[in-house]
mmCIF file with all atom_site columns, C-alpha atoms in Angstrom:
data_model
loop_
_atom_site.group_PDB
_atom_site.id
_atom_site.type_symbol
_atom_site.label_atom_id
_atom_site.label_alt_id
_atom_site.label_comp_id
_atom_site.label_asym_id
_atom_site.label_entity_id
_atom_site.label_seq_id
_atom_site.pdbx_PDB_ins_code
_atom_site.Cartn_x
_atom_site.Cartn_y
_atom_site.Cartn_z
_atom_site.occupancy
_atom_site.B_iso_or_equiv
_atom_site.pdbx_formal_charge
_atom_site.auth_seq_id
_atom_site.auth_comp_id
_atom_site.auth_asym_id
_atom_site.auth_atom_id
_atom_site.pdbx_PDB_model_num
ATOM 1   C CA . UNK A 1 1   ? -111.507 98.604  -51.230 1.00 56.00 ? 1   UNK A CA 1
ATOM 2   C CA . UNK A 1 2   ? -114.997 97.476  -50.176 1.00 50.00 ? 2   UNK A CA 1
ATOM 3   C CA . UNK A 1 3   ? -116.095 100.732 -48.552 1.00 48.00 ? 3   UNK A CA 1
ATOM 4   C CA . UNK A 1 4   ? -118.850 101.483 -51.073 1.00 58.00 ? 4   UNK A CA 1
ATOM 5   C CA . UNK A 1 5   ? -120.454 98.094  -50.426 1.00 55.00 ? 5   UNK A CA 1
ATOM 6   C CA . UNK A 1 6   ? -120.044 98.593  -46.685 1.00 56.00 ? 6   UNK A CA 1
ATOM 7   C CA . UNK A 1 7   ? -121.800 101.974 -46.815 1.00 60.00 ? 7   UNK A CA 1
ATOM 8   C CA . UNK A 1 8   ? -124.740 100.475 -48.698 1.00 63.00 ? 8   UNK A CA 1
ATOM 9   C CA . UNK A 1 9   ? -124.941 97.648  -46.143 1.00 58.00 ? 9   UNK A CA 1
ATOM 10  C CA . UNK A 1 10  ? -124.811 100.107 -43.218 1.00 57.00 ? 10  UNK A CA 1
ATOM 11  C CA . UNK A 1 11  ? -127.538 102.210 -44.803 1.00 62.00 ? 11  UNK A CA 1
ATOM 12  C CA . UNK A 1 12  ? -129.786 99.196  -45.344 1.00 63.00 ? 12  UNK A CA 1
ATOM 13  C CA . UNK A 1 13  ? -129.322 97.829  -41.817 1.00 63.00 ? 13  UNK A CA 1
ATOM 14  C CA . UNK A 1 14  ? -129.129 101.082 -39.881 1.00 59.00 ? 14  UNK A CA 1
ATOM 15  C CA . UNK A 1 15  ? -131.789 103.201 -41.578 1.00 69.00 ? 15  UNK A CA 1
ATOM 16  C CA . UNK A 1 16  ? -134.779 101.816 -39.602 1.00 66.00 ? 16  UNK A CA 1
ATOM 17  C CA . UNK A 1 17  ? -133.058 102.715 -36.321 1.00 65.00 ? 17  UNK A CA 1
ATOM 18  C CA . UNK A 1 18  ? -131.724 106.049 -37.559 1.00 64.00 ? 18  UNK A CA 1
ATOM 19  C CA . UNK A 1 19  ? -135.224 107.112 -38.660 1.00 66.00 ? 19  UNK A CA 1
ATOM 20  C CA . UNK A 1 20  ? -136.389 106.827 -35.047 1.00 66.00 ? 20  UNK A CA 1
ATOM 21  C CA . UNK A 1 21  ? -133.549 109.013 -33.751 1.00 72.00 ? 21  UNK A CA 1
ATOM 22  C CA . UNK A 1 22  ? -134.512 112.375 -35.199 1.00 68.00 ? 22  UNK A CA 1
ATOM 23  C CA . UNK A 1 23  ? -133.923 114.133 -31.863 1.00 70.00 ? 23  UNK A CA 1
ATOM 24  C CA . UNK A 1 24  ? -130.470 112.655 -31.291 1.00 75.00 ? 24  UNK A CA 1
ATOM 25  C CA . UNK A 1 25  ? -127.439 114.727 -32.232 1.00 84.00 ? 25  UNK A CA 1
ATOM 26  C CA . UNK A 1 26  ? -125.078 112.905 -34.630 1.00 83.00 ? 26  UNK A CA 1
ATOM 27  C CA . UNK A 1 27  ? -122.154 114.464 -32.744 1.00 88.00 ? 27  UNK A CA 1
ATOM 28  C CA . UNK A 1 28  ? -123.422 112.843 -29.539 1.00 90.00 ? 28  UNK A CA 1
ATOM 29  C CA . UNK A 1 29  ? -123.345 109.482 -31.303 1.00 90.00 ? 29  UNK A CA 1
ATOM 30  C CA . UNK A 1 30  ? -119.766 110.239 -32.424 1.00 92.00 ? 30  UNK A CA 1
ATOM 31  C CA . UNK A 1 31  ? -118.895 110.937 -28.790 1.00 94.00 ? 31  UNK A CA 1
ATOM 32  C CA . UNK A 1 32  ? -120.393 107.618 -27.639 1.00 95.00 ? 32  UNK A CA 1
ATOM 33  C CA . UNK A 1 33  ? -118.456 105.881 -30.419 1.00 96.00 ? 33  UNK A CA 1
ATOM 34  C CA . UNK A 1 34  ? -115.266 107.480 -29.095 1.00 97.00 ? 34  UNK A CA 1
ATOM 35  C CA . UNK A 1 35  ? -116.013 106.285 -25.555 1.00 97.00 ? 35  UNK A CA 1
ATOM 36  C CA . UNK A 1 36  ? -116.651 102.739 -26.799 1.00 98.00 ? 36  UNK A CA 1
ATOM 37  C CA . UNK A 1 37  ? -113.394 102.802 -28.752 1.00 98.00 ? 37  UNK A CA 1
ATOM 38  C CA . UNK A 1 38  ? -111.368 104.035 -25.792 1.00 98.00 ? 38  UNK A CA 1
ATOM 39  C CA . UNK A 1 39  ? -112.884 101.366 -23.563 1.00 98.00 ? 39  UNK A CA 1
ATOM 40  C CA . UNK A 1 40  ? -111.951 98.824  -26.238 1.00 98.00 ? 40  UNK A CA 1
ATOM 41  C CA . UNK A 1 41  ? -108.338 100.035 -26.042 1.00 98.00 ? 41  UNK A CA 1
ATOM 42  C CA . UNK A 1 42  ? -108.407 99.802  -22.249 1.00 98.00 ? 42  UNK A CA 1
ATOM 43  C CA . UNK A 1 43  ? -109.900 96.306  -22.388 1.00 98.00 ? 43  UNK A CA 1
ATOM 44  C CA . UNK A 1 44  ? -107.129 95.253  -24.780 1.00 98.00 ? 44  UNK A CA 1
ATOM 45  C CA . UNK A 1 45  ? -104.557 96.685  -22.372 1.00 98.00 ? 45  UNK A CA 1
ATOM 46  C CA . UNK A 1 46  ? -106.116 94.617  -19.558 1.00 98.00 ? 46  UNK A CA 1
ATOM 47  C CA . UNK A 1 47  ? -106.098 91.460  -21.743 1.00 98.00 ? 47  UNK A CA 1
ATOM 48  C CA . UNK A 1 48  ? -109.894 91.435  -21.899 1.00 98.00 ? 48  UNK A CA 1
ATOM 49  C CA . UNK A 1 49  ? -109.804 90.692  -25.589 1.00 98.00 ? 49  UNK A CA 1
ATOM 50  C CA . UNK A 1 50  ? -113.401 89.523  -26.001 1.00 98.00 ? 50  UNK A CA 1
ATOM 51  C CA . UNK A 1 51  ? -114.670 92.743  -24.441 1.00 98.00 ? 51  UNK A CA 1
ATOM 52  C CA . UNK A 1 52  ? -112.269 94.725  -26.579 1.00 98.00 ? 52  UNK A CA 1
ATOM 53  C CA . UNK A 1 53  ? -113.561 92.934  -29.669 1.00 98.00 ? 53  UNK A CA 1
ATOM 54  C CA . UNK A 1 54  ? -117.202 93.668  -28.792 1.00 98.00 ? 54  UNK A CA 1
ATOM 55  C CA . UNK A 1 55  ? -116.470 97.300  -27.924 1.00 98.00 ? 55  UNK A CA 1
ATOM 56  C CA . UNK A 1 56  ? -114.495 97.788  -31.135 1.00 98.00 ? 56  UNK A CA 1
ATOM 57  C CA . UNK A 1 57  ? -117.443 96.661  -33.243 1.00 96.00 ? 57  UNK A CA 1
ATOM 58  C CA . UNK A 1 58  ? -119.796 98.760  -31.119 1.00 96.00 ? 58  UNK A CA 1
ATOM 59  C CA . UNK A 1 59  ? -117.550 101.716 -31.941 1.00 96.00 ? 59  UNK A CA 1
ATOM 60  C CA . UNK A 1 60  ? -117.813 100.934 -35.647 1.00 93.00 ? 60  UNK A CA 1
ATOM 61  C CA . UNK A 1 61  ? -121.594 100.487 -35.481 1.00 91.00 ? 61  UNK A CA 1
ATOM 62  C CA . UNK A 1 62  ? -122.009 103.838 -33.752 1.00 92.00 ? 62  UNK A CA 1
ATOM 63  C CA . UNK A 1 63  ? -119.636 105.439 -36.248 1.00 89.00 ? 63  UNK A CA 1
ATOM 64  C CA . UNK A 1 64  ? -121.903 104.301 -39.046 1.00 83.00 ? 64  UNK A CA 1
ATOM 65  C CA . UNK A 1 65  ? -125.024 105.442 -37.215 1.00 85.00 ? 65  UNK A CA 1
ATOM 66  C CA . UNK A 1 66  ? -123.983 109.079 -36.709 1.00 77.00 ? 66  UNK A CA 1
ATOM 67  C CA . UNK A 1 67  ? -123.698 109.719 -40.442 1.00 75.00 ? 67  UNK A CA 1
ATOM 68  C CA . UNK A 1 68  ? -126.990 107.967 -41.156 1.00 79.00 ? 68  UNK A CA 1
ATOM 69  C CA . UNK A 1 69  ? -128.811 110.102 -38.610 1.00 80.00 ? 69  UNK A CA 1
ATOM 70  C CA . UNK A 1 70  ? -127.272 113.251 -40.073 1.00 74.00 ? 70  UNK A CA 1
ATOM 71  C CA . UNK A 1 71  ? -128.239 112.349 -43.627 1.00 75.00 ? 71  UNK A CA 1
ATOM 72  C CA . UNK A 1 72  ? -131.769 111.158 -42.872 1.00 75.00 ? 72  UNK A CA 1
ATOM 73  C CA . UNK A 1 73  ? -132.684 114.176 -40.749 1.00 72.00 ? 73  UNK A CA 1
ATOM 74  C CA . UNK A 1 74  ? -130.845 116.876 -42.724 1.00 72.00 ? 74  UNK A CA 1
ATOM 75  C CA . UNK A 1 75  ? -128.298 117.293 -39.958 1.00 67.00 ? 75  UNK A CA 1
ATOM 76  C CA . UNK A 1 76  ? -125.100 117.054 -42.000 1.00 75.00 ? 76  UNK A CA 1
ATOM 77  C CA . UNK A 1 77  ? -122.561 119.730 -41.121 1.00 83.00 ? 77  UNK A CA 1
ATOM 78  C CA . UNK A 1 78  ? -118.888 120.241 -41.879 1.00 81.00 ? 78  UNK A CA 1
ATOM 79  C CA . UNK A 1 79  ? -118.185 120.352 -38.138 1.00 89.00 ? 79  UNK A CA 1
ATOM 80  C CA . UNK A 1 80  ? -119.951 117.023 -37.638 1.00 86.00 ? 80  UNK A CA 1
ATOM 81  C CA . UNK A 1 81  ? -117.839 115.424 -40.362 1.00 84.00 ? 81  UNK A CA 1
ATOM 82  C CA . UNK A 1 82  ? -114.728 116.895 -38.769 1.00 89.00 ? 82  UNK A CA 1
ATOM 83  C CA . UNK A 1 83  ? -115.610 115.516 -35.321 1.00 92.00 ? 83  UNK A CA 1
ATOM 84  C CA . UNK A 1 84  ? -116.393 112.134 -36.858 1.00 90.00 ? 84  UNK A CA 1
ATOM 85  C CA . UNK A 1 85  ? -113.006 111.734 -38.549 1.00 91.00 ? 85  UNK A CA 1
ATOM 86  C CA . UNK A 1 86  ? -111.137 113.111 -35.542 1.00 94.00 ? 86  UNK A CA 1
ATOM 87  C CA . UNK A 1 87  ? -112.730 110.659 -33.122 1.00 95.00 ? 87  UNK A CA 1
ATOM 88  C CA . UNK A 1 88  ? -112.110 107.821 -35.581 1.00 94.00 ? 88  UNK A CA 1
ATOM 89  C CA . UNK A 1 89  ? -108.410 108.590 -35.659 1.00 95.00 ? 89  UNK A CA 1
ATOM 90  C CA . UNK A 1 90  ? -108.173 108.710 -31.869 1.00 97.00 ? 90  UNK A CA 1
ATOM 91  C CA . UNK A 1 91  ? -109.537 105.174 -31.701 1.00 97.00 ? 91  UNK A CA 1
ATOM 92  C CA . UNK A 1 92  ? -107.429 103.938 -34.622 1.00 97.00 ? 92  UNK A CA 1
ATOM 93  C CA . UNK A 1 93  ? -104.353 104.962 -32.632 1.00 97.00 ? 93  UNK A CA 1
ATOM 94  C CA . UNK A 1 94  ? -105.562 104.012 -29.147 1.00 98.00 ? 94  UNK A CA 1
ATOM 95  C CA . UNK A 1 95  ? -106.524 100.413 -29.840 1.00 98.00 ? 95  UNK A CA 1
ATOM 96  C CA . UNK A 1 96  ? -103.176 99.109  -31.145 1.00 98.00 ? 96  UNK A CA 1
ATOM 97  C CA . UNK A 1 97  ? -101.388 101.133 -28.457 1.00 98.00 ? 97  UNK A CA 1
ATOM 98  C CA . UNK A 1 98  ? -103.564 99.437  -25.842 1.00 98.00 ? 98  UNK A CA 1
ATOM 99  C CA . UNK A 1 99  ? -102.716 96.029  -27.279 1.00 98.00 ? 99  UNK A CA 1
ATOM 100 C CA . UNK A 1 100 ? -98.973  96.641  -27.182 1.00 98.00 ? 100 UNK A CA 1
ATOM 101 C CA . UNK A 1 101 ? -99.034  98.327  -23.766 1.00 98.00 ? 101 UNK A CA 1
ATOM 102 C CA . UNK A 1 102 ? -100.688 95.178  -22.444 1.00 97.00 ? 102 UNK A CA 1
ATOM 103 C CA . UNK A 1 103 ? -98.112  92.922  -24.112 1.00 97.00 ? 103 UNK A CA 1
ATOM 104 C CA . UNK A 1 104 ? -94.938  95.028  -24.013 1.00 97.00 ? 104 UNK A CA 1
ATOM 105 C CA . UNK A 1 105 ? -91.862  93.881  -25.916 1.00 97.00 ? 105 UNK A CA 1
ATOM 106 C CA . UNK A 1 106 ? -89.318  95.475  -28.210 1.00 97.00 ? 106 UNK A CA 1
ATOM 107 C CA . UNK A 1 107 ? -90.736  93.592  -31.186 1.00 97.00 ? 107 UNK A CA 1
ATOM 108 C CA . UNK A 1 108 ? -94.288  94.685  -30.441 1.00 98.00 ? 108 UNK A CA 1
ATOM 109 C CA . UNK A 1 109 ? -93.329  98.322  -30.015 1.00 98.00 ? 109 UNK A CA 1
ATOM 110 C CA . UNK A 1 110 ? -91.310  98.293  -33.239 1.00 98.00 ? 110 UNK A CA 1
ATOM 111 C CA . UNK A 1 111 ? -94.206  96.750  -35.186 1.00 98.00 ? 111 UNK A CA 1
ATOM 112 C CA . UNK A 1 112 ? -96.556  99.309  -33.621 1.00 98.00 ? 112 UNK A CA 1
ATOM 113 C CA . UNK A 1 113 ? -94.253  102.164 -34.610 1.00 98.00 ? 113 UNK A CA 1
ATOM 114 C CA . UNK A 1 114 ? -94.064  100.947 -38.214 1.00 98.00 ? 114 UNK A CA 1
ATOM 115 C CA . UNK A 1 115 ? -97.827  100.519 -38.464 1.00 98.00 ? 115 UNK A CA 1
ATOM 116 C CA . UNK A 1 116 ? -98.594  103.915 -36.938 1.00 97.00 ? 116 UNK A CA 1
ATOM 117 C CA . UNK A 1 117 ? -95.989  105.450 -39.263 1.00 97.00 ? 117 UNK A CA 1
ATOM 118 C CA . UNK A 1 118 ? -97.844  103.912 -42.209 1.00 97.00 ? 118 UNK A CA 1
ATOM 119 C CA . UNK A 1 119 ? -101.058 105.486 -40.885 1.00 96.00 ? 119 UNK A CA 1
ATOM 120 C CA . UNK A 1 120 ? -99.302  108.842 -40.591 1.00 95.00 ? 120 UNK A CA 1
ATOM 121 C CA . UNK A 1 121 ? -98.126  108.793 -44.199 1.00 95.00 ? 121 UNK A CA 1
ATOM 122 C CA . UNK A 1 122 ? -101.438 107.370 -45.413 1.00 92.00 ? 122 UNK A CA 1
ATOM 123 C CA . UNK A 1 123 ? -103.342 110.185 -43.729 1.00 91.00 ? 123 UNK A CA 1
ATOM 124 C CA . UNK A 1 124 ? -101.227 112.728 -45.575 1.00 90.00 ? 124 UNK A CA 1
ATOM 125 C CA . UNK A 1 125 ? -101.720 110.796 -48.814 1.00 88.00 ? 125 UNK A CA 1
ATOM 126 C CA . UNK A 1 126 ? -105.503 111.074 -48.787 1.00 84.00 ? 126 UNK A CA 1
ATOM 127 C CA . UNK A 1 127 ? -106.266 114.138 -46.681 1.00 85.00 ? 127 UNK A CA 1
ATOM 128 C CA . UNK A 1 128 ? -104.145 116.530 -48.707 1.00 84.00 ? 128 UNK A CA 1
ATOM 129 C CA . UNK A 1 129 ? -105.377 114.900 -51.891 1.00 85.00 ? 129 UNK A CA 1
ATOM 130 C CA . UNK A 1 130 ? -108.948 115.347 -50.644 1.00 80.00 ? 130 UNK A CA 1
ATOM 131 C CA . UNK A 1 131 ? -108.247 119.043 -50.094 1.00 81.00 ? 131 UNK A CA 1
ATOM 132 C CA . UNK A 1 132 ? -106.955 119.388 -53.667 1.00 83.00 ? 132 UNK A CA 1
ATOM 133 C CA . UNK A 1 133 ? -110.012 117.579 -55.039 1.00 80.00 ? 133 UNK A CA 1
ATOM 134 C CA . UNK A 1 134 ? -112.257 119.860 -52.979 1.00 77.00 ? 134 UNK A CA 1
ATOM 135 C CA . UNK A 1 135 ? -110.393 122.838 -54.395 1.00 77.00 ? 135 UNK A CA 1
ATOM 136 C CA . UNK A 1 136 ? -111.146 121.494 -57.867 1.00 77.00 ? 136 UNK A CA 1
ATOM 137 C CA . UNK A 1 137 ? -114.786 120.847 -56.883 1.00 72.00 ? 137 UNK A CA 1
ATOM 138 C CA . UNK A 1 138 ? -114.401 117.150 -57.616 1.00 59.00 ? 138 UNK A CA 1
ATOM 139 C CA . UNK A 1 139 ? -117.496 116.161 -55.644 1.00 55.00 ? 139 UNK A CA 1
ATOM 140 C CA . UNK A 1 140 ? -118.950 112.651 -55.715 1.00 54.00 ? 140 UNK A CA 1
ATOM 141 C CA . UNK A 1 141 ? -122.436 112.260 -54.237 1.00 53.00 ? 141 UNK A CA 1
ATOM 142 C CA . UNK A 1 142 ? -122.067 108.469 -54.126 1.00 51.00 ? 142 UNK A CA 1
ATOM 143 C CA . UNK A 1 143 ? -119.363 108.518 -51.438 1.00 50.00 ? 143 UNK A CA 1
ATOM 144 C CA . UNK A 1 144 ? -121.734 109.672 -48.640 1.00 51.00 ? 144 UNK A CA 1
ATOM 145 C CA . UNK A 1 145 ? -118.752 111.138 -46.830 1.00 54.00 ? 145 UNK A CA 1
ATOM 146 C CA . UNK A 1 146 ? -117.836 114.727 -46.049 1.00 55.00 ? 146 UNK A CA 1
ATOM 147 C CA . UNK A 1 147 ? -114.782 114.665 -48.307 1.00 60.00 ? 147 UNK A CA 1
ATOM 148 C CA . UNK A 1 148 ? -113.548 112.624 -51.249 1.00 65.00 ? 148 UNK A CA 1
ATOM 149 C CA . UNK A 1 149 ? -111.251 109.743 -50.280 1.00 66.00 ? 149 UNK A CA 1
ATOM 150 C CA . UNK A 1 150 ? -109.705 107.975 -53.286 1.00 67.00 ? 150 UNK A CA 1
ATOM 151 C CA . UNK A 1 151 ? -109.915 104.223 -52.796 1.00 68.00 ? 151 UNK A CA 1
ATOM 152 C CA . UNK A 1 152 ? -107.041 101.824 -52.223 1.00 76.00 ? 152 UNK A CA 1
ATOM 153 C CA . UNK A 1 153 ? -106.440 98.257  -51.133 1.00 87.00 ? 153 UNK A CA 1
ATOM 154 C CA . UNK A 1 154 ? -106.883 99.317  -47.501 1.00 86.00 ? 154 UNK A CA 1
ATOM 155 C CA . UNK A 1 155 ? -109.922 101.373 -46.550 1.00 85.00 ? 155 UNK A CA 1
ATOM 156 C CA . UNK A 1 156 ? -112.425 101.521 -43.749 1.00 84.00 ? 156 UNK A CA 1
ATOM 157 C CA . UNK A 1 157 ? -113.811 98.003  -44.238 1.00 88.00 ? 157 UNK A CA 1
ATOM 158 C CA . UNK A 1 158 ? -110.378 96.403  -44.285 1.00 92.00 ? 158 UNK A CA 1
ATOM 159 C CA . UNK A 1 159 ? -109.345 98.328  -41.170 1.00 94.00 ? 159 UNK A CA 1
ATOM 160 C CA . UNK A 1 160 ? -112.449 97.137  -39.314 1.00 94.00 ? 160 UNK A CA 1
ATOM 161 C CA . UNK A 1 161 ? -111.634 93.530  -40.162 1.00 95.00 ? 161 UNK A CA 1
ATOM 162 C CA . UNK A 1 162 ? -107.912 93.895  -39.417 1.00 97.00 ? 162 UNK A CA 1
ATOM 163 C CA . UNK A 1 163 ? -108.474 95.389  -35.971 1.00 98.00 ? 163 UNK A CA 1
ATOM 164 C CA . UNK A 1 164 ? -110.863 92.570  -35.176 1.00 97.00 ? 164 UNK A CA 1
ATOM 165 C CA . UNK A 1 165 ? -108.140 90.082  -36.152 1.00 98.00 ? 165 UNK A CA 1
ATOM 166 C CA . UNK A 1 166 ? -105.609 91.926  -33.963 1.00 98.00 ? 166 UNK A CA 1
ATOM 167 C CA . UNK A 1 167 ? -107.935 91.437  -30.997 1.00 98.00 ? 167 UNK A CA 1
ATOM 168 C CA . UNK A 1 168 ? -108.609 87.780  -31.765 1.00 97.00 ? 168 UNK A CA 1
ATOM 169 C CA . UNK A 1 169 ? -104.905 86.946  -32.107 1.00 97.00 ? 169 UNK A CA 1
ATOM 170 C CA . UNK A 1 170 ? -103.069 89.363  -29.789 1.00 97.00 ? 170 UNK A CA 1
ATOM 171 C CA . UNK A 1 171 ? -99.998  87.140  -29.396 1.00 95.00 ? 171 UNK A CA 1
ATOM 172 C CA . UNK A 1 172 ? -99.351  87.500  -33.135 1.00 97.00 ? 172 UNK A CA 1
ATOM 173 C CA . UNK A 1 173 ? -99.509  91.285  -33.343 1.00 97.00 ? 173 UNK A CA 1
ATOM 174 C CA . UNK A 1 174 ? -95.903  91.632  -34.498 1.00 97.00 ? 174 UNK A CA 1
ATOM 175 C CA . UNK A 1 175 ? -96.581  89.880  -37.785 1.00 98.00 ? 175 UNK A CA 1
ATOM 176 C CA . UNK A 1 176 ? -100.159 91.183  -38.042 1.00 98.00 ? 176 UNK A CA 1
ATOM 177 C CA . UNK A 1 177 ? -99.129  94.809  -37.555 1.00 98.00 ? 177 UNK A CA 1
ATOM 178 C CA . UNK A 1 178 ? -96.265  94.376  -40.000 1.00 97.00 ? 178 UNK A CA 1
ATOM 179 C CA . UNK A 1 179 ? -98.443  92.866  -42.725 1.00 97.00 ? 179 UNK A CA 1
ATOM 180 C CA . UNK A 1 180 ? -101.105 95.518  -42.276 1.00 97.00 ? 180 UNK A CA 1
ATOM 181 C CA . UNK A 1 181 ? -98.488  98.280  -42.441 1.00 97.00 ? 181 UNK A CA 1
ATOM 182 C CA . UNK A 1 182 ? -97.182  96.862  -45.731 1.00 97.00 ? 182 UNK A CA 1
ATOM 183 C CA . UNK A 1 183 ? -100.709 96.837  -47.173 1.00 96.00 ? 183 UNK A CA 1
ATOM 184 C CA . UNK A 1 184 ? -101.199 100.450 -46.075 1.00 96.00 ? 184 UNK A CA 1
ATOM 185 C CA . UNK A 1 185 ? -97.946  101.439 -47.801 1.00 96.00 ? 185 UNK A CA 1
ATOM 186 C CA . UNK A 1 186 ? -99.181  99.701  -50.970 1.00 95.00 ? 186 UNK A CA 1
ATOM 187 C CA . UNK A 1 187 ? -102.360 101.773 -50.681 1.00 94.00 ? 187 UNK A CA 1
ATOM 188 C CA . UNK A 1 188 ? -100.256 104.933 -50.453 1.00 94.00 ? 188 UNK A CA 1
ATOM 189 C CA . UNK A 1 189 ? -98.474  103.987 -53.674 1.00 94.00 ? 189 UNK A CA 1
ATOM 190 C CA . UNK A 1 190 ? -101.822 103.263 -55.354 1.00 92.00 ? 190 UNK A CA 1
ATOM 191 C CA . UNK A 1 191 ? -103.100 106.683 -54.361 1.00 89.00 ? 191 UNK A CA 1
ATOM 192 C CA . UNK A 1 192 ? -99.903  108.347 -55.557 1.00 90.00 ? 192 UNK A CA 1
ATOM 193 C CA . UNK A 1 193 ? -100.301 106.727 -58.975 1.00 90.00 ? 193 UNK A CA 1
ATOM 194 C CA . UNK A 1 194 ? -103.962 107.762 -59.065 1.00 86.00 ? 194 UNK A CA 1
ATOM 195 C CA . UNK A 1 195 ? -103.059 111.344 -58.141 1.00 86.00 ? 195 UNK A CA 1
ATOM 196 C CA . UNK A 1 196 ? -100.357 111.458 -60.808 1.00 87.00 ? 196 UNK A CA 1
ATOM 197 C CA . UNK A 1 197 ? -102.981 110.665 -63.428 1.00 85.00 ? 197 UNK A CA 1
ATOM 198 C CA . UNK A 1 198 ? -105.902 112.659 -61.998 1.00 79.00 ? 198 UNK A CA 1
ATOM 199 C CA . UNK A 1 199 ? -104.128 115.892 -61.082 1.00 81.00 ? 199 UNK A CA 1
ATOM 200 C CA . UNK A 1 200 ? -102.433 116.647 -64.381 1.00 75.00 ? 200 UNK A CA 1
#
C-alpha cells in the first residue's frame, strides 16, 4: 500500500552509497541479503530476537540496495530481478518458520500454515497477473521493479513492518500470523477485483 513511498525513500537514502558501488554486482548484494535473512531466521529459532530483528532489517536494506546499484550503473537484468525476488521469497518463508520452530506448538504451526497458505495464494494472484500485464505490454516506469505488481492493502512495506512486529512479540505469533494472513487474503480479493476490471 505504501510501496511507492518506500521506494522513493530508499532511493533518497541509498543513492549516495549506491553511487560509490559501481564495481559491486547487484546479484552479490542479493546474495548477502539472503544470508542476512537466513541468519535472522536462525536467530529467531534460537530465541535471539533482537539479533533476528536487526538481521531482518539488514536484509531489507540490502534488498533495497541491489536494485539501486543496478539502476544507477545500468546493471539491470531480467536474471538479476529474478534472483532478487527468489531470494526475497526464501527469507519470507524462512523467518516465520524459524520463529515457530523455536516456539513449537500446535497453535503456532496452524497459524504458520494459514499464513504461508495466504502467501502461496497471494503469489499466484500477482505473479500470474504480472505475466498477463507483461503480455499486454502494460509497463509502468514509476514502479522501479522488474515486473508490474498491482497494489493491495499488503505490500512490501507492510510485510517489512509486520515481520518486525513478529520478532518483537514472538509469544503472540498465533494472533499476529492470523491477522496478517487475513489482511493478505483481503489483498488477494482486492487484486481479483482490479483484474476483473483491468483485463476485460
